[in-house]
Amino acid sequence: MRFSTFLSGLTAIASSTLVAAAPWTSSSSLSTRQADSCEFDSATAPNCWGNYSLSTNWYEDAPDTGVIREYWFELTNSTLAPDGFPRMVLSINGSVPGPTIEADWGDTVVVHLKNNLENNGTSIHWHGIRQLGSVEQDGVASITQCPVAPGESQTYRWRATQYGSSWYHSHFSLQAWNGVFGGILIRGPASAPYDEDKGMIVLSDWLHETTDALYAKASTSGPPPAANGLINGLNVYADGGSRFKTNFTSGQSYRLRLVNTAIDTMFRFGIDNHTLTVIAADFVPIVPFETEMVNIGIGQRYDVIVEANQEPGNYWMRSIPQITCSSNEMTLNIRGIVTYDDIAVEDPTTSAYNYTDDCTDVSTDNLVPFVQLDAGNADTEEVMDLGLSIVNSFFKWTLNNNSFLSDWGEPTLEKVLTNGSVFTAEENIITLTEENAWTYLIIESQLGLEHPFHLHGHDFYILGQQPMTTYTNASQLNLSNPPRRDVAMLPASGFLAIAFQNDNPGVWLAHCHIGWHTSQGFALQLVERSSDIAAITDLSSLQDTCAAWNTYQDNTGLVQEDSGV
């Protein structure tokens, strides 16, 4: 697909040369807008976007198209069988995954959410969306809002100041992995050319019981094995189900937008006999690099380009759970089918590339942001030591000996805006006050397990990421155009050092994206520039949602059993 866009008030009048395979360095003397607008064409001008381009520093400047992309989501209890095995799910508009949200860079997305679940509150988080100036739209129960009670509604509204691929999911308890998730596709420029955008490739692990039924087991004896994995909501199991299928035309190139939506699985993705050209990591365009397969941590995204340059036939698309850090009944049978041209679709006979099973991130040497930005020196440095304890026979993850706990009915955002509020040590709050100051956050672990670490409200700079190593000082860090993204792996028995500027007032959760671990307390939160939050928050609307939730919780006697997030 050669997608053309005309941004509000702009006319595309010229094409551009293909993007160079080197980072673009911003200069304070030059605008990141193009002097002459140029029309995006994925095959011939992928770096163009009207008066903006791939070189635009989207943290400082982004289109505002005035276009509203409006969606209506209804959450219901359903019985579905994505892999042929029927089970109770919580679905959006009757499907798993839910509808893909599509927009152009600079559009405003409006989602009207109706909670018709039988006995669940809900909230929807728009993963990786920066929410600049719109913290109350971040959709995190107990942090930026109370849960939306059954029978109630909420409208979310946010502007796509970034572009690329992501997902949305429930941020209420473990509800996301009962089916409340879907893709986000924001069209924008790209760092390499391609002929057609194939859209989202949503990778999921899949349980045949609800997360609620499995929570006690996961919290006393470790995460249960997944029964299966899905590609865009499909796979086989026993004698049921069906494969995800897609078609390639010989000689064409295709953009695939990969996202890992799992509760407890790192996937290794590849297509037999084909090479992946990786062009983006999370919402950050990168200098393209080639690989046979790519490891995708939970919550991470990679945009890849695949050339249809093999003999016409059928080829396996593989999503392989890495058993170093998870388990799955269908480890080598989570597959889709890529078929060339008009050849009949049948099970391929192709073989996977050789690989080493591991749960490590893509090397930071390969994740070179196209827009080159350096990190500043630390104004604030926080070091958090990860631990694991047992409380009342349940596992509890800790940061500096505190296991995270927040209250569904009293979200942090409301407390920040209420005089006299008292915060507890278990809320794991880091207070940041200075505008645009640099904050370094170092997570250390002596435990032999990798963790996908996600920060809301920011892309962070990965300054250091080393296994089997203790953080000692800044000499271990790289400040020169380090990778930027919103999920990175904390290495086993090592450290992850990230940095960001205090440029987005709000309350922002940071947490392990293994669902079980978040519920067991592996989280912290930032209260960033609290004096600037009131001006960008509708406190009355926030309080109305909380009043409805607290009435529901009181009337039903519902007890919060997990960390609140």
Coordinates of C-alpha atoms in Angstrom, one line a residue:
M1 CA 0.0 0.0 0.0
R2 CA 1.4 3.4 -0.9
F3 CA -0.4 5.5 1.6
S4 CA -0.7 9.2 0.7
T5 CA -1.6 11.8 3.3
F6 CA -2.4 15.5 3.1
L7 CA -2.0 17.0 6.5
S8 CA -4.4 19.7 7.6
G9 CA -3.6 22.9 5.7
L10 CA -0.7 21.3 3.8
T11 CA -0.4 20.3 0.3
A12 CA 2.1 17.6 -0.9
I13 CA 4.1 19.1 -3.8
A14 CA 7.3 17.2 -4.0
S15 CA 8.8 13.8 -3.5
S16 CA 12.0 13.1 -1.5
T17 CA 15.0 10.9 -1.8
L18 CA 15.1 7.7 0.2
V19 CA 16.3 7.9 3.7
A20 CA 20.0 7.5 4.4
A21 CA 21.1 4.6 6.6
A22 CA 22.5 6.9 9.2
P23 CA 21.0 8.8 12.1
W24 CA 19.8 12.3 11.6
T25 CA 21.3 14.8 14.0
S26 CA 19.1 17.7 15.1
S27 CA 20.4 21.2 15.2
S28 CA 19.1 24.1 17.2
S29 CA 19.5 26.4 14.2
L30 CA 17.3 24.3 11.9
S31 CA 13.6 23.6 12.1
T32 CA 12.6 19.9 12.0
R33 CA 9.8 20.8 9.6
Q34 CA 10.5 20.6 5.9
A35 CA 10.7 24.0 4.0
D36 CA 8.7 22.3 1.2
S37 CA 6.1 19.8 2.0
C38 CA 6.4 16.4 0.4
E39 CA 4.0 13.5 0.0
F40 CA 4.6 10.3 1.8
D41 CA 4.9 7.3 -0.5
S42 CA 6.0 4.1 1.3
A43 CA 8.0 2.8 -1.7
T44 CA 9.6 6.0 -3.0
A45 CA 9.4 8.7 -0.3
P46 CA 9.0 6.9 3.1
N47 CA 10.7 9.7 5.0
C48 CA 8.2 12.4 4.0
W49 CA 5.1 13.5 5.9
G50 CA 3.9 16.9 4.5
N51 CA 5.8 19.7 6.3
Y52 CA 7.1 17.1 8.8
S53 CA 9.4 14.2 8.1
L54 CA 11.3 11.3 9.6
S55 CA 13.8 13.8 10.9
T56 CA 11.3 15.7 13.0
N57 CA 12.0 15.5 16.7
W58 CA 8.5 14.4 17.8
Y59 CA 9.2 15.1 21.4
E60 CA 9.2 18.8 20.6
D61 CA 7.1 19.1 17.4
A62 CA 4.3 17.1 15.9
P63 CA 1.4 17.7 13.5
D64 CA -2.0 18.6 14.8
T65 CA -4.3 17.5 11.9
G66 CA -7.6 18.3 13.6
V67 CA -8.8 14.9 12.4
I68 CA -10.8 12.9 15.0
R69 CA -10.6 9.1 14.9
E70 CA -13.5 7.9 16.9
Y71 CA -14.1 4.4 18.3
W72 CA -16.8 2.7 20.4
F73 CA -15.7 -0.2 22.6
E74 CA -18.2 -2.4 24.5
L75 CA -16.7 -4.8 27.0
T76 CA -18.7 -8.0 27.6
N77 CA -18.4 -11.5 29.0
S78 CA -18.2 -13.9 26.0
T79 CA -17.4 -17.5 25.2
L80 CA -14.8 -17.7 22.4
A81 CA -12.4 -20.3 21.1
P82 CA -9.4 -18.5 19.4
D83 CA -7.5 -21.8 19.1
G84 CA -10.6 -24.1 19.0
F85 CA -10.8 -24.6 22.8
P86 CA -13.8 -22.7 24.1
R87 CA -13.4 -20.6 27.3
M88 CA -14.9 -17.6 29.0
V89 CA -13.2 -14.4 27.8
L90 CA -13.7 -10.7 28.4
S91 CA -13.9 -9.2 24.9
I92 CA -14.1 -5.9 23.2
N93 CA -16.9 -5.8 20.7
G94 CA -17.1 -9.6 20.8
S95 CA -13.5 -10.3 19.5
V96 CA -10.0 -11.2 20.8
P97 CA -8.0 -9.2 20.0
G98 CA -10.2 -6.2 20.0
P99 CA -10.5 -3.7 17.1
T100 CA -7.2 -2.2 15.8
I101 CA -7.1 1.6 16.4
E102 CA -5.8 3.3 13.3
A103 CA -4.8 6.9 12.9
D104 CA -2.4 9.2 11.2
W105 CA 0.4 11.1 13.0
G106 CA -1.2 14.1 14.6
D107 CA -4.7 12.9 14.6
T108 CA -6.8 12.8 17.8
V109 CA -8.1 9.5 19.0
V110 CA -11.4 9.3 20.9
V111 CA -12.6 6.0 22.4
H112 CA -16.0 5.7 24.0
L113 CA -15.8 2.8 26.4
K114 CA -18.9 1.0 27.8
N115 CA -18.3 -1.5 30.6
N116 CA -20.9 -4.2 30.2
L117 CA -18.8 -6.8 32.0
E118 CA -20.8 -8.9 34.5
N119 CA -18.6 -8.3 37.6
N120 CA -15.4 -6.5 36.6
G121 CA -14.3 -2.9 36.7
T122 CA -12.0 -1.8 33.9
S123 CA -9.7 0.8 32.6
I124 CA -7.9 1.0 29.2
H125 CA -4.2 1.9 28.9
W126 CA -2.8 3.1 25.6
H127 CA 0.6 1.5 25.8
G128 CA 3.5 3.7 24.8
I129 CA 1.3 6.8 24.1
R130 CA 3.2 9.6 25.7
Q131 CA 0.0 11.4 26.9
L132 CA 1.8 14.8 26.9
G133 CA -0.5 17.1 28.8
S134 CA -3.2 14.4 29.2
V135 CA -2.2 12.3 32.1
E136 CA -5.8 11.4 33.1
Q137 CA -6.2 9.7 29.7
D138 CA -3.4 7.1 30.5
G139 CA -6.0 4.6 31.7
V140 CA -4.4 3.0 34.8
A141 CA -6.8 2.0 37.6
S142 CA -5.6 3.2 41.0
I143 CA -3.0 5.6 39.4
T144 CA -4.7 7.9 36.9
Q145 CA -8.4 6.9 37.6
C146 CA -10.7 4.7 39.5
P147 CA -11.9 1.6 37.6
V148 CA -15.0 2.1 35.4
A149 CA -17.8 0.2 37.2
P150 CA -20.0 -2.3 35.5
G151 CA -22.8 -0.5 33.6
E152 CA -20.7 2.8 33.5
S153 CA -18.9 4.5 30.6
Q154 CA -15.8 6.6 30.0
T155 CA -14.5 8.5 27.1
Y156 CA -10.7 8.6 26.5
R157 CA -9.2 11.3 24.2
W158 CA -5.5 11.6 23.2
R159 CA -3.5 13.0 20.4
A160 CA -1.1 10.8 18.4
T161 CA 2.1 12.9 18.8
Q162 CA 4.1 9.8 18.0
Y163 CA 3.8 7.3 15.1
G164 CA 4.4 3.6 14.7
S165 CA 2.9 0.5 16.3
S166 CA 1.6 -0.4 19.7
W167 CA -1.3 -1.8 21.6
Y168 CA -3.9 -1.0 24.2
H169 CA -5.0 -3.2 27.1
S170 CA -6.9 -3.2 30.3
H171 CA -4.9 -2.0 33.3
F172 CA -7.3 -3.4 35.9
S173 CA -5.9 -6.5 37.7
L174 CA -5.1 -9.3 35.2
Q175 CA -8.0 -8.5 32.9
A176 CA -5.9 -7.8 29.8
W177 CA -5.0 -11.5 29.5
N178 CA -8.6 -12.6 29.6
G179 CA -9.0 -10.8 26.3
V180 CA -9.1 -7.0 26.8
F181 CA -6.4 -5.9 24.4
G182 CA -5.9 -4.9 20.8
G183 CA -3.5 -3.1 18.4
I184 CA -2.7 0.6 17.8
L185 CA -1.4 1.6 14.3
I186 CA -0.4 5.2 13.8
R187 CA 0.8 5.9 10.2
G188 CA 3.8 8.1 9.7
P189 CA 7.2 8.3 8.0
A190 CA 9.5 5.3 7.9
S191 CA 13.3 4.7 7.8
A192 CA 13.2 2.3 4.8
P193 CA 10.9 1.8 1.8
Y194 CA 8.2 -0.9 1.4
D195 CA 5.3 -1.6 -1.0
E196 CA 2.5 -2.6 1.4
D197 CA 1.6 -2.2 5.0
K198 CA 0.3 -5.6 6.3
G199 CA -0.7 -4.0 9.6
M200 CA -0.5 -5.5 13.1
I201 CA 0.9 -8.9 13.9
V202 CA -0.3 -9.4 17.4
L203 CA 1.6 -12.1 19.3
S204 CA -0.1 -13.5 22.5
D205 CA 0.3 -16.4 24.9
W206 CA -3.0 -18.0 25.7
L207 CA -4.4 -19.7 28.8
H208 CA -7.3 -22.1 28.8
E209 CA -8.4 -20.9 32.3
T210 CA -9.0 -17.3 33.4
T211 CA -6.2 -15.4 35.0
D212 CA -8.4 -15.0 38.1
A213 CA -8.6 -18.8 38.5
L214 CA -4.8 -19.1 38.1
Y215 CA -3.7 -16.2 40.2
A216 CA -3.3 -18.2 43.5
K217 CA -1.3 -20.8 41.7
A218 CA 0.9 -18.2 40.0
S219 CA 1.5 -16.5 43.4
T220 CA 2.4 -19.7 45.3
S221 CA 4.1 -21.9 42.9
G222 CA 5.1 -19.7 40.0
P223 CA 3.5 -18.7 36.7
P224 CA 1.5 -21.6 35.1
P225 CA 2.5 -22.8 31.7
A226 CA 0.5 -21.2 28.9
A227 CA -1.7 -23.6 27.0
N228 CA -1.0 -22.0 23.6
G229 CA 0.0 -18.9 21.7
L230 CA -1.9 -16.9 19.1
I231 CA -1.0 -14.9 16.0
N232 CA -3.6 -12.2 15.5
G233 CA -6.0 -14.2 17.7
L234 CA -5.6 -17.5 15.9
N235 CA -3.8 -20.9 16.3
V236 CA -4.5 -24.6 16.4
Y237 CA -4.9 -26.8 19.4
A238 CA -5.5 -30.5 19.4
D239 CA -7.9 -31.0 16.5
G240 CA -9.4 -27.5 16.6
G241 CA -8.6 -24.0 15.6
S242 CA -7.0 -22.5 12.5
R243 CA -3.7 -20.8 11.5
F244 CA -3.3 -17.1 10.8
K245 CA -2.7 -16.7 7.0
T246 CA -1.4 -13.9 4.9
N247 CA -0.4 -13.6 1.2
F248 CA 2.7 -12.2 -0.5
T249 CA 3.1 -11.2 -4.1
S250 CA 6.5 -12.1 -5.5
G251 CA 8.8 -9.1 -5.8
Q252 CA 6.9 -7.0 -3.3
S253 CA 8.0 -5.8 0.1
Y254 CA 5.8 -5.8 3.2
R255 CA 5.8 -4.0 6.5
L256 CA 4.7 -6.1 9.5
R257 CA 4.0 -4.4 12.8
L258 CA 4.9 -6.9 15.6
V259 CA 3.7 -6.5 19.1
N260 CA 4.1 -8.9 22.1
T261 CA 0.9 -8.8 24.2
A262 CA 1.8 -11.8 26.4
I263 CA 1.3 -12.2 30.1
D264 CA 4.5 -14.2 30.6
T265 CA 6.3 -15.0 27.3
M266 CA 9.1 -13.6 25.3
F267 CA 8.6 -14.6 21.6
R268 CA 11.2 -15.1 18.9
F269 CA 9.6 -14.1 15.6
G270 CA 10.6 -15.0 12.1
I271 CA 9.5 -16.3 8.7
D272 CA 11.3 -19.3 7.3
N273 CA 13.8 -18.5 4.5
H274 CA 13.1 -14.7 4.8
T275 CA 15.2 -11.8 6.3
L276 CA 13.6 -9.2 8.5
T277 CA 14.7 -5.6 8.1
V278 CA 13.9 -3.9 11.4
I279 CA 12.9 -0.2 11.1
A280 CA 11.4 0.7 14.5
A281 CA 11.7 -0.3 18.1
D282 CA 8.5 0.6 20.0
F283 CA 7.6 4.1 18.8
V284 CA 11.1 5.0 17.8
P285 CA 12.3 4.8 14.1
I286 CA 15.8 3.3 13.9
V287 CA 18.5 3.0 11.4
P288 CA 17.5 -0.3 9.6
F289 CA 19.3 -3.5 10.4
E290 CA 18.7 -7.0 9.1
T291 CA 18.2 -10.2 11.1
E292 CA 16.8 -13.7 10.5
M293 CA 14.7 -13.6 13.7
V294 CA 13.9 -11.1 16.4
N295 CA 13.3 -11.5 20.2
I296 CA 10.3 -9.5 21.4
G297 CA 9.8 -8.9 25.1
I298 CA 6.3 -8.4 26.6
G299 CA 5.0 -5.0 25.6
Q300 CA 7.7 -4.4 23.0
R301 CA 7.1 -3.7 19.4
Y302 CA 9.2 -4.0 16.2
D303 CA 8.3 -2.8 12.8
V304 CA 9.9 -5.0 10.2
I305 CA 10.1 -5.2 6.4
V306 CA 10.0 -8.5 4.6
E307 CA 11.0 -9.0 0.9
A308 CA 8.9 -11.5 -1.0
N309 CA 12.1 -12.8 -2.8
Q310 CA 11.8 -16.6 -2.3
E311 CA 10.5 -19.3 -4.6
P312 CA 6.7 -19.1 -4.7
G313 CA 5.2 -21.5 -2.1
N314 CA 4.1 -21.7 1.5
Y315 CA 6.3 -20.6 4.4
W316 CA 5.9 -20.9 8.1
M317 CA 5.6 -17.7 10.2
R318 CA 6.9 -18.6 13.6
S319 CA 6.3 -17.1 17.1
I320 CA 8.5 -19.2 19.4
P321 CA 8.2 -18.9 23.2
Q322 CA 11.6 -18.7 24.8
I323 CA 11.6 -21.4 27.4
T324 CA 14.5 -19.9 29.2
C325 CA 12.0 -17.6 30.9
S326 CA 8.5 -19.2 30.3
S327 CA 6.8 -22.4 29.4
N328 CA 4.1 -23.3 26.8
E329 CA 2.4 -26.5 25.7
M330 CA 2.7 -25.5 22.1
T331 CA 6.3 -24.1 22.1
L332 CA 7.1 -25.1 18.5
N333 CA 3.6 -25.0 17.1
I334 CA 2.6 -21.3 17.3
R335 CA 2.7 -20.6 13.6
G336 CA 1.0 -18.8 10.7
I337 CA 1.3 -19.4 7.0
V338 CA 2.7 -17.0 4.4
T339 CA 1.6 -18.0 0.9
Y340 CA 3.0 -16.5 -2.4
D341 CA 0.9 -15.3 -5.2
D342 CA -2.1 -17.6 -6.2
I343 CA -0.6 -20.8 -4.9
A344 CA -2.9 -23.0 -2.8
V345 CA -2.6 -22.6 0.9
E346 CA -1.3 -25.7 2.6
D347 CA 0.9 -26.5 5.6
P348 CA 4.5 -25.5 4.7
T349 CA 7.4 -28.0 4.8
T350 CA 10.0 -25.2 5.5
S351 CA 12.4 -25.3 8.5
A352 CA 13.1 -22.7 11.1
Y353 CA 16.4 -20.9 11.3
N354 CA 18.8 -22.1 14.0
Y355 CA 18.7 -20.1 17.1
T356 CA 19.7 -20.0 20.7
D357 CA 16.8 -19.9 23.2
D358 CA 17.3 -16.9 25.4
C359 CA 15.3 -14.0 26.8
T360 CA 17.7 -11.1 26.1
D361 CA 16.9 -7.9 24.3
V362 CA 18.0 -7.1 20.8
S363 CA 21.6 -5.7 21.2
T364 CA 21.6 -1.9 21.9
D365 CA 24.2 -1.7 19.1
N366 CA 21.5 -2.4 16.6
L367 CA 18.8 -0.1 18.1
V368 CA 20.2 3.2 16.7
P369 CA 17.5 6.0 16.7
F370 CA 17.2 7.7 13.4
V371 CA 16.7 11.1 15.1
Q372 CA 19.9 11.4 17.1
L373 CA 19.5 12.7 20.7
D374 CA 22.0 12.5 23.5
A375 CA 21.1 12.0 27.2
G376 CA 22.0 14.7 29.7
N377 CA 23.8 14.2 32.9
A378 CA 21.8 13.1 35.9
D379 CA 20.1 15.7 38.1
T380 CA 18.4 12.9 40.0
E381 CA 19.5 9.3 40.3
E382 CA 17.4 6.6 41.8
V383 CA 18.7 3.1 42.3
M384 CA 16.1 0.4 43.0
D385 CA 17.0 -3.1 44.1
L386 CA 14.7 -5.8 43.0
G387 CA 13.8 -8.5 45.6
L388 CA 11.3 -11.4 46.1
S389 CA 9.6 -12.2 49.4
I390 CA 6.8 -14.4 50.6
V391 CA 3.9 -12.8 52.5
N392 CA 1.1 -15.0 53.7
S393 CA 2.3 -17.8 51.4
F394 CA 2.1 -15.5 48.3
F395 CA 5.1 -14.2 46.3
K396 CA 5.6 -10.5 46.5
W397 CA 8.1 -8.6 44.4
T398 CA 9.8 -5.7 46.0
L399 CA 11.8 -2.6 45.0
N400 CA 14.0 -1.4 47.9
N401 CA 12.1 -3.8 50.1
N402 CA 8.7 -2.3 49.3
S403 CA 6.1 -4.3 47.5
F404 CA 3.8 -1.9 45.5
L405 CA 0.3 -1.4 46.7
S406 CA -2.2 1.2 45.6
D407 CA -6.0 1.5 46.1
W408 CA -8.5 1.2 43.2
G409 CA -10.8 3.6 44.9
E410 CA -8.2 6.3 45.6
P411 CA -6.0 6.9 42.6
T412 CA -2.7 8.7 42.9
L413 CA -3.8 11.4 40.5
E414 CA -6.8 12.3 42.8
K415 CA -4.6 12.2 45.9
V416 CA -2.0 14.6 44.3
L417 CA -4.8 17.1 43.6
T418 CA -6.4 16.8 47.1
N419 CA -4.9 18.7 50.0
G420 CA -3.9 16.7 53.0
S421 CA -3.5 13.4 51.1
V422 CA -1.2 10.9 52.8
F423 CA 1.0 8.6 50.7
T424 CA 2.4 5.3 52.0
A425 CA 5.8 3.7 51.5
E426 CA 4.0 0.9 49.6
E427 CA 3.0 3.3 46.8
N428 CA 6.7 3.5 45.8
I429 CA 6.5 7.1 44.8
I430 CA 9.5 9.0 43.3
T431 CA 8.8 12.7 43.4
L432 CA 10.3 14.8 40.5
T433 CA 9.9 18.6 40.7
E434 CA 12.4 20.3 38.4
E435 CA 11.2 21.1 34.9
N436 CA 13.2 19.3 32.1
A437 CA 15.7 18.0 34.6
W438 CA 17.3 14.6 33.8
T439 CA 16.3 11.6 35.9
Y440 CA 18.3 8.4 36.0
L441 CA 16.5 5.2 37.2
I442 CA 18.6 2.1 37.8
I443 CA 16.9 -1.2 38.5
E444 CA 19.2 -3.8 39.8
S445 CA 18.5 -7.5 40.3
Q446 CA 20.5 -10.4 41.9
L447 CA 17.8 -12.8 40.6
G448 CA 18.5 -15.0 37.6
L449 CA 15.4 -14.0 35.6
E450 CA 14.8 -11.3 33.0
H451 CA 12.0 -8.8 33.3
P452 CA 10.4 -6.5 30.7
F453 CA 10.4 -3.0 32.3
H454 CA 7.9 -0.5 31.1
L455 CA 7.6 3.3 31.8
H456 CA 4.4 5.2 31.2
G457 CA 4.4 8.9 30.0
H458 CA 7.9 8.7 28.4
D459 CA 10.2 7.1 26.0
F460 CA 13.4 6.4 28.0
Y461 CA 17.0 6.4 27.0
I462 CA 18.7 3.0 27.6
L463 CA 22.0 4.1 29.2
G464 CA 23.1 0.7 30.3
Q465 CA 21.8 -2.9 30.2
Q466 CA 24.2 -5.6 31.5
P467 CA 23.6 -9.1 32.9
M468 CA 25.7 -10.6 35.7
T469 CA 26.9 -7.2 36.7
T470 CA 26.4 -4.7 39.5
Y471 CA 25.9 -1.0 38.8
T472 CA 28.6 1.0 40.4
N473 CA 28.9 4.4 38.6
A474 CA 28.2 6.5 35.5
S475 CA 31.3 5.1 33.7
Q476 CA 29.1 2.1 32.8
L477 CA 26.6 4.3 30.9
N478 CA 26.3 5.5 27.3
L479 CA 24.9 9.0 26.8
S480 CA 25.6 9.3 23.1
N481 CA 22.4 8.7 21.1
P482 CA 21.4 5.6 23.1
P483 CA 18.4 3.5 22.2
R484 CA 15.0 5.1 23.1
R485 CA 11.9 3.1 23.7
D486 CA 9.3 2.4 26.5
V487 CA 10.0 -1.3 27.3
A488 CA 13.4 -2.8 27.9
M489 CA 14.6 -6.0 29.5
L490 CA 16.1 -6.0 32.9
P491 CA 18.8 -8.6 32.5
A492 CA 19.2 -11.6 34.8
S493 CA 21.4 -10.9 37.8
G494 CA 22.2 -7.5 36.3
F495 CA 21.0 -3.9 35.9
L496 CA 19.0 -1.7 33.6
A497 CA 19.8 2.0 33.6
I498 CA 17.3 4.4 31.9
A499 CA 17.0 8.1 31.7
F500 CA 14.3 10.6 30.8
Q501 CA 13.6 14.3 31.2
N502 CA 11.0 15.7 33.5
D503 CA 9.0 17.1 30.5
N504 CA 5.6 15.6 31.1
P505 CA 3.7 16.6 34.2
G506 CA 1.6 13.7 35.6
V507 CA 1.6 10.5 37.7
W508 CA 3.3 7.7 35.7
L509 CA 3.5 4.0 36.5
A510 CA 6.7 2.0 35.9
H511 CA 6.5 -1.7 36.2
C512 CA 7.5 -5.2 35.1
H513 CA 5.2 -6.2 32.2
I514 CA 5.0 -9.8 33.2
G515 CA 1.3 -9.6 34.3
W516 CA 1.8 -11.9 37.3
H517 CA 4.7 -9.8 38.6
T518 CA 2.8 -6.5 38.3
S519 CA 0.0 -7.9 40.3
Q520 CA 2.5 -9.2 42.8
G521 CA 4.0 -5.7 43.4
F522 CA 6.8 -5.1 40.9
A523 CA 6.0 -1.5 40.3
L524 CA 6.8 2.1 41.2
Q525 CA 5.3 5.4 40.2
L526 CA 6.6 8.9 39.4
V527 CA 4.8 12.0 40.6
E528 CA 6.2 14.4 38.0
R529 CA 5.9 18.2 38.5
S530 CA 2.9 18.0 40.7
S531 CA 2.3 21.8 40.7
D532 CA 1.6 21.6 36.9
I533 CA -0.9 18.7 37.1
A534 CA -4.1 20.6 38.2
A535 CA -4.1 22.8 35.1
I536 CA -4.3 19.8 32.8
T537 CA -6.7 17.6 34.8
D538 CA -10.5 17.5 35.0
L539 CA -10.8 16.6 38.6
S540 CA -14.6 16.6 38.6
S541 CA -14.7 13.9 35.9
L542 CA -12.1 11.9 37.8
Q543 CA -14.1 12.1 41.0
D544 CA -17.4 11.1 39.2
T545 CA -15.7 7.9 38.0
C546 CA -14.4 7.2 41.5
A547 CA -17.8 7.9 43.1
A548 CA -19.5 5.3 40.8
W549 CA -16.7 2.8 41.4
N550 CA -16.7 3.2 45.2
T551 CA -20.5 2.8 45.3
Y552 CA -20.2 -0.4 43.3
Q553 CA -17.3 -1.8 45.4
D554 CA -19.1 -1.1 48.6
N555 CA -22.4 -2.6 47.4
T556 CA -20.8 -5.8 46.1
G557 CA -18.2 -6.3 48.9
L558 CA -15.4 -6.6 46.3
V559 CA -12.0 -7.1 47.8
Q560 CA -8.8 -5.9 46.1
E561 CA -6.4 -8.9 46.3
D562 CA -3.5 -7.7 44.2
S563 CA -1.2 -4.6 43.9
G564 CA -3.9 -2.4 42.4
V565 CA -2.3 -2.2 39.0

